[in-house]
PDB file of C-alpha atoms in Angstrom:
ATOM      1  CA  MET A 497     -12.620 134.388  43.352  1.00 47.00           C
ATOM      2  CA  LYS A 498     -16.372 135.054  44.147  1.00 52.00           C
ATOM      3  CA  VAL A 499     -18.002 137.709  42.225  1.00 58.00           C
ATOM      4  CA  ASP A 500     -20.775 139.444  43.294  1.00 75.00           C
ATOM      5  CA  SER A 501     -23.831 140.918  41.170  1.00 82.00           C
ATOM      6  CA  GLN A 502     -22.535 144.272  40.406  1.00 86.00           C
ATOM      7  CA  GLU A 503     -19.174 142.649  39.049  1.00 87.00           C
ATOM      8  CA  GLN A 504     -20.831 140.470  37.140  1.00 87.00           C
ATOM      9  CA  ALA A 505     -22.813 143.136  35.152  1.00 87.00           C
ATOM     10  CA  PHE A 506     -19.586 145.220  34.618  1.00 92.00           C
ATOM     11  CA  ALA A 507     -18.031 141.604  33.262  1.00 85.00           C
ATOM     12  CA  ASN A 508     -21.235 141.317  30.806  1.00 86.00           C
ATOM     13  CA  LEU A 509     -20.907 144.902  29.608  1.00 91.00           C
ATOM     14  CA  THR A 510     -21.655 144.177  25.869  1.00 93.00           C
ATOM     15  CA  PRO A 511     -22.125 146.695  23.235  1.00 93.00           C
ATOM     16  CA  ASP A 512     -25.700 146.133  23.235  1.00 95.00           C
ATOM     17  CA  VAL A 513     -25.770 146.662  26.947  1.00 94.00           C
ATOM     18  CA  LEU A 514     -23.544 149.840  26.633  1.00 95.00           C
ATOM     19  CA  LEU A 515     -25.477 151.554  24.061  1.00 96.00           C
ATOM     20  CA  ASP A 516     -29.028 150.517  25.778  1.00 96.00           C
ATOM     21  CA  ALA A 517     -27.678 152.420  28.841  1.00 97.00           C
ATOM     22  CA  VAL A 518     -26.504 155.371  27.049  1.00 97.00           C
ATOM     23  CA  GLU A 519     -30.042 155.747  25.059  1.00 97.00           C
ATOM     24  CA  SER A 520     -31.938 155.202  28.443  1.00 96.00           C
ATOM     25  CA  THR A 521     -30.913 158.589  28.890  1.00 96.00           C
ATOM     26  CA  GLY A 522     -32.991 159.986  25.930  1.00 95.00           C
ATOM     27  CA  VAL A 523     -30.557 159.978  22.936  1.00 95.00           C
ATOM     28  CA  SER A 524     -30.047 157.973  20.102  1.00 96.00           C
ATOM     29  CA  CYS A 525     -26.850 156.367  19.130  1.00 96.00           C
ATOM     30  CA  SER A 526     -25.567 155.715  15.938  1.00 96.00           C
ATOM     31  CA  GLY A 527     -23.962 152.323  16.777  1.00 92.00           C
ATOM     32  CA  GLN A 528     -20.400 153.775  16.237  1.00 94.00           C
ATOM     33  CA  MET A 529     -18.356 153.202  19.490  1.00 94.00           C
ATOM     34  CA  LEU A 530     -14.569 153.474  20.390  1.00 95.00           C
ATOM     35  CA  ALA A 531     -12.817 152.103  23.542  1.00 93.00           C
ATOM     36  CA  LEU A 532     -10.826 154.672  24.785  1.00 92.00           C
ATOM     37  CA  ASN A 533      -7.308 153.739  27.113  1.00 87.00           C
ATOM     38  CA  SER A 534      -8.928 152.671  30.478  1.00 90.00           C
ATOM     39  CA  TYR A 535      -8.621 149.993  32.573  1.00 90.00           C
ATOM     40  CA  GLU A 536     -10.036 150.384  36.156  1.00 95.00           C
ATOM     41  CA  ASN A 537     -13.299 151.799  34.382  1.00 96.00           C
ATOM     42  CA  ARG A 538     -14.542 150.824  31.080  1.00 96.00           C
ATOM     43  CA  VAL A 539     -14.846 154.184  28.867  1.00 96.00           C
ATOM     44  CA  TYR A 540     -16.151 154.146  25.440  1.00 97.00           C
ATOM     45  CA  GLN A 541     -16.741 156.989  22.949  1.00 97.00           C
ATOM     46  CA  ILE A 542     -20.199 157.000  21.604  1.00 97.00           C
ATOM     47  CA  GLY A 543     -21.437 158.251  18.143  1.00 97.00           C
ATOM     48  CA  LEU A 544     -24.927 159.645  18.101  1.00 96.00           C
ATOM     49  CA  ASP A 545     -27.627 160.115  15.224  1.00 96.00           C
ATOM     50  CA  GLU A 546     -27.499 163.646  15.929  1.00 94.00           C
ATOM     51  CA  GLY A 547     -24.895 165.904  17.261  1.00 93.00           C
ATOM     52  CA  ALA A 548     -21.287 165.291  18.572  1.00 94.00           C
ATOM     53  CA  PRO A 549     -20.456 161.997  20.182  1.00 96.00           C
ATOM     54  CA  LEU A 550     -20.225 161.476  23.678  1.00 97.00           C
ATOM     55  CA  VAL A 551     -18.012 159.766  26.412  1.00 97.00           C
ATOM     56  CA  ALA A 552     -19.620 157.186  28.576  1.00 98.00           C
ATOM     57  CA  LYS A 553     -17.801 155.747  31.783  1.00 98.00           C
ATOM     58  CA  PHE A 554     -18.600 152.813  33.703  1.00 98.00           C
ATOM     59  CA  TYR A 555     -17.632 152.387  36.915  1.00 97.00           C
ATOM     60  CA  ARG A 556     -15.740 149.336  38.222  1.00 96.00           C
ATOM     61  CA  PRO A 557     -17.765 148.221  41.077  1.00 95.00           C
ATOM     62  CA  ASN A 558     -16.494 147.932  44.605  1.00 92.00           C
ATOM     63  CA  ARG A 559     -14.023 150.682  43.913  1.00 94.00           C
ATOM     64  CA  TRP A 560     -15.691 154.109  44.952  1.00 97.00           C
ATOM     65  CA  SER A 561     -18.851 154.461  46.837  1.00 97.00           C
ATOM     66  CA  ASP A 562     -21.836 156.457  44.853  1.00 98.00           C
ATOM     67  CA  GLN A 563     -21.019 159.119  47.423  1.00 98.00           C
ATOM     68  CA  ALA A 564     -17.273 159.252  46.667  1.00 98.00           C
ATOM     69  CA  ILE A 565     -18.087 159.193  42.777  1.00 98.00           C
ATOM     70  CA  LEU A 566     -20.666 162.064  43.376  1.00 98.00           C
ATOM     71  CA  GLU A 567     -17.986 164.158  45.062  1.00 98.00           C
ATOM     72  CA  GLU A 568     -15.528 163.864  42.109  1.00 98.00           C
ATOM     73  CA  HIS A 569     -18.477 164.832  39.928  1.00 98.00           C
ATOM     74  CA  ARG A 570     -19.216 167.854  42.398  1.00 98.00           C
ATOM     75  CA  PHE A 571     -15.512 168.959  42.533  1.00 98.00           C
ATOM     76  CA  THR A 572     -15.404 168.579  38.627  1.00 98.00           C
ATOM     77  CA  ILE A 573     -18.231 170.857  38.032  1.00 98.00           C
ATOM     78  CA  GLU A 574     -17.314 173.524  40.728  1.00 97.00           C
ATOM     79  CA  LEU A 575     -13.989 173.722  38.645  1.00 97.00           C
ATOM     80  CA  ALA A 576     -15.635 174.296  35.446  1.00 97.00           C
ATOM     81  CA  GLU A 577     -18.031 176.818  36.902  1.00 96.00           C
ATOM     82  CA  GLN A 578     -14.686 178.797  37.805  1.00 95.00           C
ATOM     83  CA  GLU A 579     -13.683 178.408  34.051  1.00 94.00           C
ATOM     84  CA  ILE A 580     -11.238 175.959  34.547  1.00 95.00           C
ATOM     85  CA  PRO A 581     -10.375 173.737  31.372  1.00 93.00           C
ATOM     86  CA  VAL A 582     -11.648 170.225  33.219  1.00 96.00           C
ATOM     87  CA  ILE A 583     -14.352 168.081  31.156  1.00 95.00           C
ATOM     88  CA  ALA A 584     -16.882 167.708  33.846  1.00 96.00           C
ATOM     89  CA  PRO A 585     -19.885 165.040  33.564  1.00 98.00           C
ATOM     90  CA  ILE A 586     -22.942 166.126  31.728  1.00 98.00           C
ATOM     91  CA  ILE A 587     -26.237 166.999  34.219  1.00 97.00           C
ATOM     92  CA  ASP A 588     -29.310 165.158  32.970  1.00 95.00           C
ATOM     93  CA  LYS A 589     -32.782 166.695  32.872  1.00 93.00           C
ATOM     94  CA  ASP A 590     -33.199 165.412  36.220  1.00 94.00           C
ATOM     95  CA  GLY A 591     -29.999 166.830  37.983  1.00 96.00           C
ATOM     96  CA  ASN A 592     -28.567 163.653  38.007  1.00 98.00           C
ATOM     97  CA  THR A 593     -24.627 162.977  36.935  1.00 98.00           C
ATOM     98  CA  LEU A 594     -24.260 159.260  37.958  1.00 98.00           C
ATOM     99  CA  LEU A 595     -26.927 157.212  36.196  1.00 98.00           C
ATOM    100  CA  TYR A 596     -27.680 153.134  36.417  1.00 97.00           C
ATOM    101  CA  HIS A 597     -28.484 150.927  34.092  1.00 95.00           C
ATOM    102  CA  GLN A 598     -28.907 146.968  34.611  1.00 92.00           C
ATOM    103  CA  GLY A 599     -26.863 146.866  37.585  1.00 93.00           C
ATOM    104  CA  ASN A 600     -24.011 149.241  36.204  1.00 95.00           C
ATOM    105  CA  ARG A 601     -23.058 152.965  37.175  1.00 97.00           C
ATOM    106  CA  PHE A 602     -22.126 155.116  34.353  1.00 98.00           C
ATOM    107  CA  THR A 603     -21.764 158.713  33.526  1.00 98.00           C
ATOM    108  CA  LEU A 604     -21.556 160.775  30.389  1.00 98.00           C
ATOM    109  CA  TYR A 605     -19.104 163.313  29.453  1.00 98.00           C
ATOM    110  CA  PRO A 606     -18.783 165.751  26.523  1.00 96.00           C
ATOM    111  CA  CYS A 607     -16.191 164.216  23.647  1.00 95.00           C
ATOM    112  CA  LYS A 608     -13.071 166.597  23.805  1.00 91.00           C
ATOM    113  CA  GLY A 609      -9.863 165.980  21.834  1.00 89.00           C
ATOM    114  CA  GLY A 610      -6.558 167.048  22.220  1.00 91.00           C
ATOM    115  CA  ARG A 611      -2.864 166.127  22.489  1.00 92.00           C
ATOM    116  CA  ALA A 612      -0.330 165.468  24.971  1.00 91.00           C
ATOM    117  CA  PRO A 613       1.645 168.170  26.444  1.00 93.00           C
ATOM    118  CA  GLU A 614       5.175 169.165  25.367  1.00 94.00           C
ATOM    119  CA  LEU A 615       7.129 168.921  28.739  1.00 93.00           C
ATOM    120  CA  ASP A 616      10.313 170.351  27.149  1.00 94.00           C
ATOM    121  CA  ASP A 617       8.050 173.523  25.968  1.00 95.00           C
ATOM    122  CA  PRO A 618       8.133 176.255  28.778  1.00 95.00           C
ATOM    123  CA  ASN A 619       5.157 177.410  27.949  1.00 95.00           C
ATOM    124  CA  HIS A 620       3.381 174.329  28.087  1.00 95.00           C
ATOM    125  CA  LEU A 621       4.503 174.021  31.771  1.00 97.00           C
ATOM    126  CA  LEU A 622       3.719 177.662  32.510  1.00 96.00           C
ATOM    127  CA  GLN A 623       0.223 177.399  31.667  1.00 95.00           C
ATOM    128  CA  LEU A 624       0.056 173.789  33.224  1.00 96.00           C
ATOM    129  CA  GLY A 625       1.080 175.062  36.495  1.00 97.00           C
ATOM    130  CA  ARG A 626      -1.278 177.985  36.279  1.00 97.00           C
ATOM    131  CA  PHE A 627      -4.168 175.764  35.942  1.00 95.00           C
ATOM    132  CA  ILE A 628      -3.318 173.323  38.440  1.00 97.00           C
ATOM    133  CA  ALA A 629      -3.043 176.076  40.728  1.00 98.00           C
ATOM    134  CA  ARG A 630      -6.261 177.191  39.876  1.00 97.00           C
ATOM    135  CA  ILE A 631      -7.710 173.913  40.838  1.00 98.00           C
ATOM    136  CA  HIS A 632      -5.485 173.803  44.077  1.00 98.00           C
ATOM    137  CA  LEU A 633      -6.925 177.486  45.143  1.00 98.00           C
ATOM    138  CA  ARG A 634     -10.455 176.043  44.888  1.00 97.00           C
ATOM    139  CA  GLY A 635      -9.562 172.429  46.181  1.00 98.00           C
ATOM    140  CA  SER A 636      -8.002 174.190  49.466  1.00 98.00           C
ATOM    141  CA  THR A 637     -11.698 175.864  50.143  1.00 97.00           C
ATOM    142  CA  CYS A 638     -12.777 172.616  51.753  1.00 97.00           C
ATOM    143  CA  GLY A 639     -12.107 168.710  51.943  1.00 97.00           C
ATOM    144  CA  PHE A 640     -13.737 165.514  50.470  1.00 98.00           C
ATOM    145  CA  GLU A 641     -15.477 163.463  53.047  1.00 97.00           C
ATOM    146  CA  HIS A 642     -16.107 160.199  51.108  1.00 98.00           C
ATOM    147  CA  ARG A 643     -12.622 160.120  49.629  1.00 96.00           C
ATOM    148  CA  PRO A 644      -9.185 159.092  51.300  1.00 94.00           C
ATOM    149  CA  SER A 645      -5.928 160.562  51.335  1.00 96.00           C
ATOM    150  CA  ILE A 646      -2.526 159.786  49.712  1.00 97.00           C
ATOM    151  CA  ASP A 647      -0.798 158.280  52.828  1.00 96.00           C
ATOM    152  CA  LEU A 648       1.491 155.472  53.388  1.00 97.00           C
ATOM    153  CA  ASP A 649      -0.972 153.132  54.742  1.00 97.00           C
ATOM    154  CA  SER A 650      -2.721 153.239  51.438  1.00 96.00           C
ATOM    155  CA  PHE A 651       0.022 153.704  48.815  1.00 98.00           C
ATOM    156  CA  LEU A 652       2.971 151.433  50.339  1.00 98.00           C
ATOM    157  CA  HIS A 653       1.619 149.329  53.246  1.00 98.00           C
ATOM    158  CA  GLN A 654      -1.584 147.896  51.718  1.00 98.00           C
ATOM    159  CA  PRO A 655      -0.552 147.231  48.312  1.00 98.00           C
ATOM    160  CA  SER A 656       2.651 145.317  49.426  1.00 98.00           C
ATOM    161  CA  SER A 657       0.632 143.353  51.996  1.00 98.00           C
ATOM    162  CA  PHE A 658      -1.572 142.331  49.235  1.00 98.00           C
ATOM    163  CA  LEU A 659       1.120 141.454  46.993  1.00 98.00           C
ATOM    164  CA  LEU A 660       2.956 139.318  49.750  1.00 98.00           C
ATOM    165  CA  GLU A 661       0.071 137.547  51.139  1.00 98.00           C
ATOM    166  CA  ASN A 662      -1.079 136.521  47.528  1.00 97.00           C
ATOM    167  CA  ASP A 663       2.178 135.442  46.577  1.00 97.00           C
ATOM    168  CA  PHE A 664       2.907 137.772  43.530  1.00 97.00           C
ATOM    169  CA  ILE A 665       6.544 138.176  44.684  1.00 97.00           C
ATOM    170  CA  PRO A 666       8.527 135.197  43.359  1.00 97.00           C
ATOM    171  CA  ALA A 667       9.867 133.110  46.505  1.00 96.00           C
ATOM    172  CA  HIS A 668      13.429 133.970  45.834  1.00 96.00           C
ATOM    173  CA  LEU A 669      12.967 137.583  46.303  1.00 97.00           C
ATOM    174  CA  VAL A 670      10.118 137.597  48.827  1.00 98.00           C
ATOM    175  CA  THR A 671      13.291 138.446  51.874  1.00 97.00           C
ATOM    176  CA  ALA A 672      14.792 140.804  49.567  1.00 97.00           C
ATOM    177  CA  TYR A 673      11.284 142.716  48.960  1.00 98.00           C
ATOM    178  CA  GLU A 674      10.324 142.690  52.878  1.00 98.00           C
ATOM    179  CA  THR A 675      13.863 144.260  53.962  1.00 98.00           C
ATOM    180  CA  LEU A 676      13.266 146.471  50.727  1.00 98.00           C
ATOM    181  CA  LEU A 677      10.238 147.687  52.186  1.00 98.00           C
ATOM    182  CA  ALA A 678      11.211 148.416  55.803  1.00 98.00           C
ATOM    183  CA  ASP A 679      13.775 150.669  54.179  1.00 98.00           C
ATOM    184  CA  LEU A 680      11.487 152.474  51.945  1.00 98.00           C
ATOM    185  CA  ASN A 681       9.302 153.004  54.922  1.00 98.00           C
ATOM    186  CA  GLU A 682      11.926 154.716  56.889  1.00 98.00           C
ATOM    187  CA  ARG A 683      13.208 156.788  54.055  1.00 98.00           C
ATOM    188  CA  ILE A 684       9.533 158.045  53.199  1.00 98.00           C
ATOM    189  CA  GLU A 685       9.092 158.811  56.667  1.00 98.00           C
ATOM    190  CA  GLY A 686      12.297 161.004  56.642  1.00 98.00           C
ATOM    191  CA  CYS A 687      10.918 162.679  53.627  1.00 98.00           C
ATOM    192  CA  TYR A 688       7.884 163.479  55.331  1.00 98.00           C
ATOM    193  CA  ALA A 689       9.698 164.734  58.324  1.00 98.00           C
ATOM    194  CA  ARG A 690      12.020 166.908  56.477  1.00 97.00           C
ATOM    195  CA  ALA A 691       8.935 168.408  54.773  1.00 97.00           C
ATOM    196  CA  GLY A 692       7.365 169.328  57.814  1.00 97.00           C
ATOM    197  CA  PRO A 693       3.558 170.213  58.221  1.00 96.00           C
ATOM    198  CA  PHE A 694       1.835 171.157  54.860  1.00 96.00           C
ATOM    199  CA  LYS A 695      -1.477 171.681  53.898  1.00 97.00           C
ATOM    200  CA  THR A 696      -3.578 168.796  52.557  1.00 97.00           C
ATOM    201  CA  ILE A 697      -5.846 169.716  49.750  1.00 98.00           C
ATOM    202  CA  ARG A 698      -9.035 168.305  47.211  1.00 98.00           C
ATOM    203  CA  LEU A 699      -6.439 167.129  44.381  1.00 98.00           C
ATOM    204  CA  HIS A 700      -6.535 165.615  40.891  1.00 98.00           C
ATOM    205  CA  GLY A 701      -4.600 162.772  42.479  1.00 97.00           C
ATOM    206  CA  ASP A 702      -3.467 161.359  38.925  1.00 96.00           C
ATOM    207  CA  CYS A 703      -2.143 164.465  37.177  1.00 96.00           C
ATOM    208  CA  HIS A 704       0.202 162.790  34.785  1.00 94.00           C
ATOM    209  CA  PRO A 705       0.900 163.886  31.068  1.00 94.00           C
ATOM    210  CA  GLY A 706      -1.800 160.970  29.708  1.00 92.00           C
ATOM    211  CA  ASN A 707      -4.509 162.972  31.456  1.00 95.00           C
ATOM    212  CA  ILE A 708      -3.741 166.155  29.898  1.00 95.00           C
ATOM    213  CA  LEU A 709      -5.698 167.093  26.333  1.00 95.00           C
ATOM    214  CA  TRP A 710      -3.700 170.126  24.758  1.00 94.00           C
ATOM    215  CA  ARG A 711      -4.968 171.871  22.141  1.00 90.00           C
ATOM    216  CA  ASP A 712      -3.996 175.236  20.390  1.00 84.00           C
ATOM    217  CA  GLU A 713      -5.685 177.565  23.223  1.00 82.00           C
ATOM    218  CA  GLY A 714      -4.191 175.281  25.966  1.00 85.00           C
ATOM    219  CA  PRO A 715      -4.838 172.173  28.192  1.00 91.00           C
ATOM    220  CA  ARG A 716      -7.863 170.415  29.164  1.00 93.00           C
ATOM    221  CA  ILE A 717      -7.094 168.445  32.471  1.00 93.00           C
ATOM    222  CA  VAL A 718      -9.506 165.264  32.387  1.00 94.00           C
ATOM    223  CA  ASP A 719     -10.274 162.076  34.466  1.00 95.00           C
ATOM    224  CA  PHE A 720     -10.477 163.120  37.915  1.00 98.00           C
ATOM    225  CA  ASP A 721     -11.338 159.229  39.118  1.00 97.00           C
ATOM    226  CA  ASP A 722      -8.430 159.189  41.483  1.00 97.00           C
ATOM    227  CA  ALA A 723      -9.041 162.683  43.422  1.00 98.00           C
ATOM    228  CA  ARG A 724      -7.858 162.893  46.968  1.00 98.00           C
ATOM    229  CA  MET A 725      -6.906 164.874  49.483  1.00 98.00           C
ATOM    230  CA  GLY A 726      -3.106 165.313  49.713  1.00 98.00           C
ATOM    231  CA  PRO A 727       0.028 167.806  49.162  1.00 98.00           C
ATOM    232  CA  ALA A 728       0.082 169.827  46.013  1.00 98.00           C
ATOM    233  CA  ILE A 729       3.091 168.421  45.238  1.00 98.00           C
ATOM    234  CA  GLN A 730       1.137 165.154  44.242  1.00 98.00           C
ATOM    235  CA  ASP A 731      -0.270 167.181  41.050  1.00 98.00           C
ATOM    236  CA  LEU A 732       2.741 168.566  40.255  1.00 98.00           C
ATOM    237  CA  TRP A 733       5.936 165.993  40.177  1.00 97.00           C
ATOM    238  CA  MET A 734       4.711 163.608  37.622  1.00 96.00           C
ATOM    239  CA  PHE A 735       5.782 166.477  34.846  1.00 96.00           C
ATOM    240  CA  LEU A 736       9.187 166.256  36.240  1.00 95.00           C
ATOM    241  CA  SER A 737      11.564 163.362  35.571  1.00 92.00           C
ATOM    242  CA  GLY A 738      15.047 162.956  34.615  1.00 91.00           C
ATOM    243  CA  ASP A 739      17.911 164.027  36.144  1.00 92.00           C
ATOM    244  CA  ARG A 740      18.332 166.561  38.739  1.00 92.00           C
ATOM    245  CA  ALA A 741      19.274 169.340  36.568  1.00 93.00           C
ATOM    246  CA  TYR A 742      16.645 168.618  34.102  1.00 94.00           C
ATOM    247  CA  MET A 743      13.839 168.433  37.090  1.00 95.00           C
ATOM    248  CA  SER A 744      15.183 171.589  38.221  1.00 95.00           C
ATOM    249  CA  GLU A 745      14.769 173.511  35.016  1.00 95.00           C
ATOM    250  CA  ARG A 746      11.183 171.871  34.203  1.00 96.00           C
ATOM    251  CA  ALA A 747      10.250 172.840  37.973  1.00 97.00           C
ATOM    252  CA  ALA A 748      11.390 176.206  37.462  1.00 97.00           C
ATOM    253  CA  ASP A 749       8.772 176.686  34.555  1.00 97.00           C
ATOM    254  CA  LEU A 750       6.088 174.679  35.968  1.00 97.00           C
ATOM    255  CA  LEU A 751       6.204 176.540  39.284  1.00 98.00           C
ATOM    256  CA  GLU A 752       6.579 180.057  37.731  1.00 98.00           C
ATOM    257  CA  GLY A 753       2.782 179.517  36.439  1.00 97.00           C
ATOM    258  CA  TYR A 754       1.954 177.710  39.482  1.00 98.00           C
ATOM    259  CA  SER A 755       2.909 180.662  41.881  1.00 97.00           C
ATOM    260  CA  GLN A 756       0.916 183.184  39.799  1.00 97.00           C
ATOM    261  CA  PHE A 757      -2.315 181.800  41.474  1.00 97.00           C
ATOM    262  CA  TYR A 758      -1.524 179.771  44.561  1.00 97.00           C
ATOM    263  CA  ASP A 759       1.681 179.901  47.048  1.00 97.00           C
ATOM    264  CA  PHE A 760       3.763 177.058  46.690  1.00 97.00           C
ATOM    265  CA  ASN A 761       5.013 175.473  49.974  1.00 97.00           C
ATOM    266  CA  PRO A 762       8.776 174.406  48.839  1.00 97.00           C
ATOM    267  CA  ALA A 763       9.185 172.040  51.602  1.00 97.00           C
ATOM    268  CA  GLU A 764       6.691 169.839  49.790  1.00 98.00           C
ATOM    269  CA  LEU A 765       9.873 169.287  47.131  1.00 98.00           C
ATOM    270  CA  HIS A 766      11.183 166.988  49.790  1.00 98.00           C
ATOM    271  CA  LEU A 767       8.203 164.658  49.334  1.00 98.00           C
ATOM    272  CA  MET A 768       8.804 164.338  45.653  1.00 98.00           C
ATOM    273  CA  GLU A 769      10.630 160.852  45.378  1.00 98.00           C
ATOM    274  CA  ALA A 770       8.726 159.532  48.383  1.00 98.00           C
ATOM    275  CA  LEU A 771       5.443 160.110  46.392  1.00 98.00           C
ATOM    276  CA  ARG A 772       7.174 158.779  43.438  1.00 98.00           C
ATOM    277  CA  THR A 773       8.115 155.608  45.261  1.00 98.00           C
ATOM    278  CA  MET A 774       4.762 154.976  46.664  1.00 98.00           C
ATOM    279  CA  ARG A 775       3.055 155.215  43.184  1.00 98.00           C
ATOM    280  CA  LEU A 776       5.326 152.355  42.239  1.00 98.00           C
ATOM    281  CA  VAL A 777       4.507 150.050  44.924  1.00 98.00           C
ATOM    282  CA  HIS A 778       0.694 151.216  44.556  1.00 98.00           C
ATOM    283  CA  TYR A 779       0.624 150.624  40.954  1.00 98.00           C
ATOM    284  CA  ALA A 780       2.141 146.885  41.301  1.00 98.00           C
ATOM    285  CA  GLY A 781      -0.441 146.350  43.940  1.00 98.00           C
ATOM    286  CA  TRP A 782      -3.239 147.713  41.786  1.00 97.00           C
ATOM    287  CA  LEU A 783      -2.335 145.421  38.959  1.00 98.00           C
ATOM    288  CA  ALA A 784      -2.208 142.385  41.422  1.00 98.00           C
ATOM    289  CA  ARG A 785      -5.775 143.266  42.727  1.00 97.00           C
ATOM    290  CA  ARG A 786      -7.204 143.452  39.440  1.00 96.00           C
ATOM    291  CA  TRP A 787      -5.367 140.288  37.981  1.00 96.00           C
ATOM    292  CA  TYR A 788      -8.237 138.365  37.946  1.00 92.00           C
ATOM    293  CA  ASP A 789      -9.869 140.418  35.425  1.00 92.00           C
ATOM    294  CA  PRO A 790      -9.053 139.062  31.821  1.00 91.00           C
ATOM    295  CA  ALA A 791      -8.447 142.355  30.651  1.00 90.00           C
ATOM    296  CA  PHE A 792      -5.433 142.768  32.427  1.00 95.00           C
ATOM    297  CA  PRO A 793      -3.422 139.615  31.678  1.00 95.00           C
ATOM    298  CA  LYS A 794      -4.030 140.740  28.235  1.00 94.00           C
ATOM    299  CA  ALA A 795      -3.029 144.176  28.654  1.00 94.00           C
ATOM    300  CA  PHE A 796       0.288 143.474  30.824  1.00 97.00           C
ATOM    301  CA  PRO A 797       1.775 140.464  29.926  1.00 96.00           C
ATOM    302  CA  TRP A 798       4.896 141.565  31.479  1.00 97.00           C
ATOM    303  CA  PHE A 799       3.666 141.657  35.121  1.00 96.00           C
ATOM    304  CA  ASP A 800       3.741 138.837  37.352  1.00 90.00           C
ATOM    305  CA  THR A 801       6.827 137.541  35.256  1.00 96.00           C
ATOM    306  CA  MET A 802      10.174 137.030  37.102  1.00 97.00           C
ATOM    307  CA  ALA A 803      12.072 139.989  34.739  1.00 97.00           C
ATOM    308  CA  PHE A 804       9.128 142.666  36.199  1.00 98.00           C
ATOM    309  CA  TRP A 805       9.823 141.676  40.122  1.00 98.00           C
ATOM    310  CA  GLU A 806      13.377 141.931  39.205  1.00 97.00           C
ATOM    311  CA  GLU A 807      13.584 145.123  37.542  1.00 98.00           C
ATOM    312  CA  HIS A 808      10.831 146.420  39.873  1.00 98.00           C
ATOM    313  CA  ILE A 809      13.331 145.911  42.934  1.00 98.00           C
ATOM    314  CA  LEU A 810      15.881 147.433  41.462  1.00 98.00           C
ATOM    315  CA  THR A 811      13.996 150.613  40.656  1.00 98.00           C
ATOM    316  CA  LEU A 812      12.760 150.675  44.242  1.00 98.00           C
ATOM    317  CA  ARG A 813      16.149 150.326  45.536  1.00 98.00           C
ATOM    318  CA  GLU A 814      17.500 153.173  43.499  1.00 97.00           C
ATOM    319  CA  GLN A 815      14.440 155.170  44.697  1.00 97.00           C
ATOM    320  CA  LEU A 816      16.154 154.820  48.155  1.00 97.00           C
ATOM    321  CA  ALA A 817      19.126 156.390  46.943  1.00 95.00           C
ATOM    322  CA  LYS A 818      16.895 159.119  45.371  1.00 96.00           C
ATOM    323  CA  MET A 819      15.278 159.845  48.870  1.00 97.00           C
ATOM    324  CA  ASP A 820      18.481 160.252  50.737  1.00 95.00           C
ATOM    325  CA  GLU A 821      19.416 163.166  48.331  1.00 95.00           C
ATOM    326  CA  PRO A 822      18.511 166.833  48.835  1.00 95.00           C
ATOM    327  CA  PRO A 823      15.254 167.805  47.071  1.00 95.00           C
ATOM    328  CA  ILE A 824      15.716 169.707  43.296  1.00 94.00           C
ATOM    329  CA  ALA A 825      16.384 173.133  43.506  1.00 88.00           C
ATOM    330  CA  TRP A 826      13.492 176.079  43.104  1.00 87.00           C
TER     331      TRP A 826
END
């Protein structure tokens, strides 16, 4: 695979280069650094000689344009100005949030800690619902110009085509996978048809429990890197899993809090399993697109094995049945 100059700079992001980049902003690093859990980008906690540590996020090339990254930054700053507990990028003395060093693009954030939310705790779900609703209330005031929407093309057709065209699907499973994709497309389109018209708003886009830092005073919502346009349910369904009765109970708490700040369209519940299905396909496609990066085979050794693809196809078949069921009650 041909690697361009930006990809090469990203691949050569050594500790020295990283610390030089952070110090180019005028701070003095102590030399302490900790790699944080991120594979799409490179994210590190950086100790300083004076003051609290910072988080430095170095962006993978050829994913988002500068305009798209800045649009994400403006959105999170806008939310922070409304006292919504998100972690917004640090603005330097020249008013910049997106910085450059030796071919890499990076952003600095304040370092904040926390734990995962307890999704069995109704109070946690109530608070999550309230804060996500406040994000959506602000997100509904205008749209993104440089970021795409969550749709069948980008979350189903493109990733599945990449998997097939690059021979990630084992040969004896290709026919089954192609047939399954046609059925999935039909069911997903049916879910969208049953949901009817819905409002498309600016979203977090990847609002799962790992992107929530919980403290005694409540949650902090982090990592808007996947912010897109889409239906409100996209930022809610990842907190709902398990059997129907369990999901319905959790949804009641989550949406009770949500409805205090923003009107939820119950027809969007028809989209839950469709969006879950699309995410499964998109995730597999994302791993395949990044398989050239040595970090990925090391971190995901089970991917690109026969067992993974057999399990993946079985899970997608289970999703077919779920998309034929009525939505959870609310």
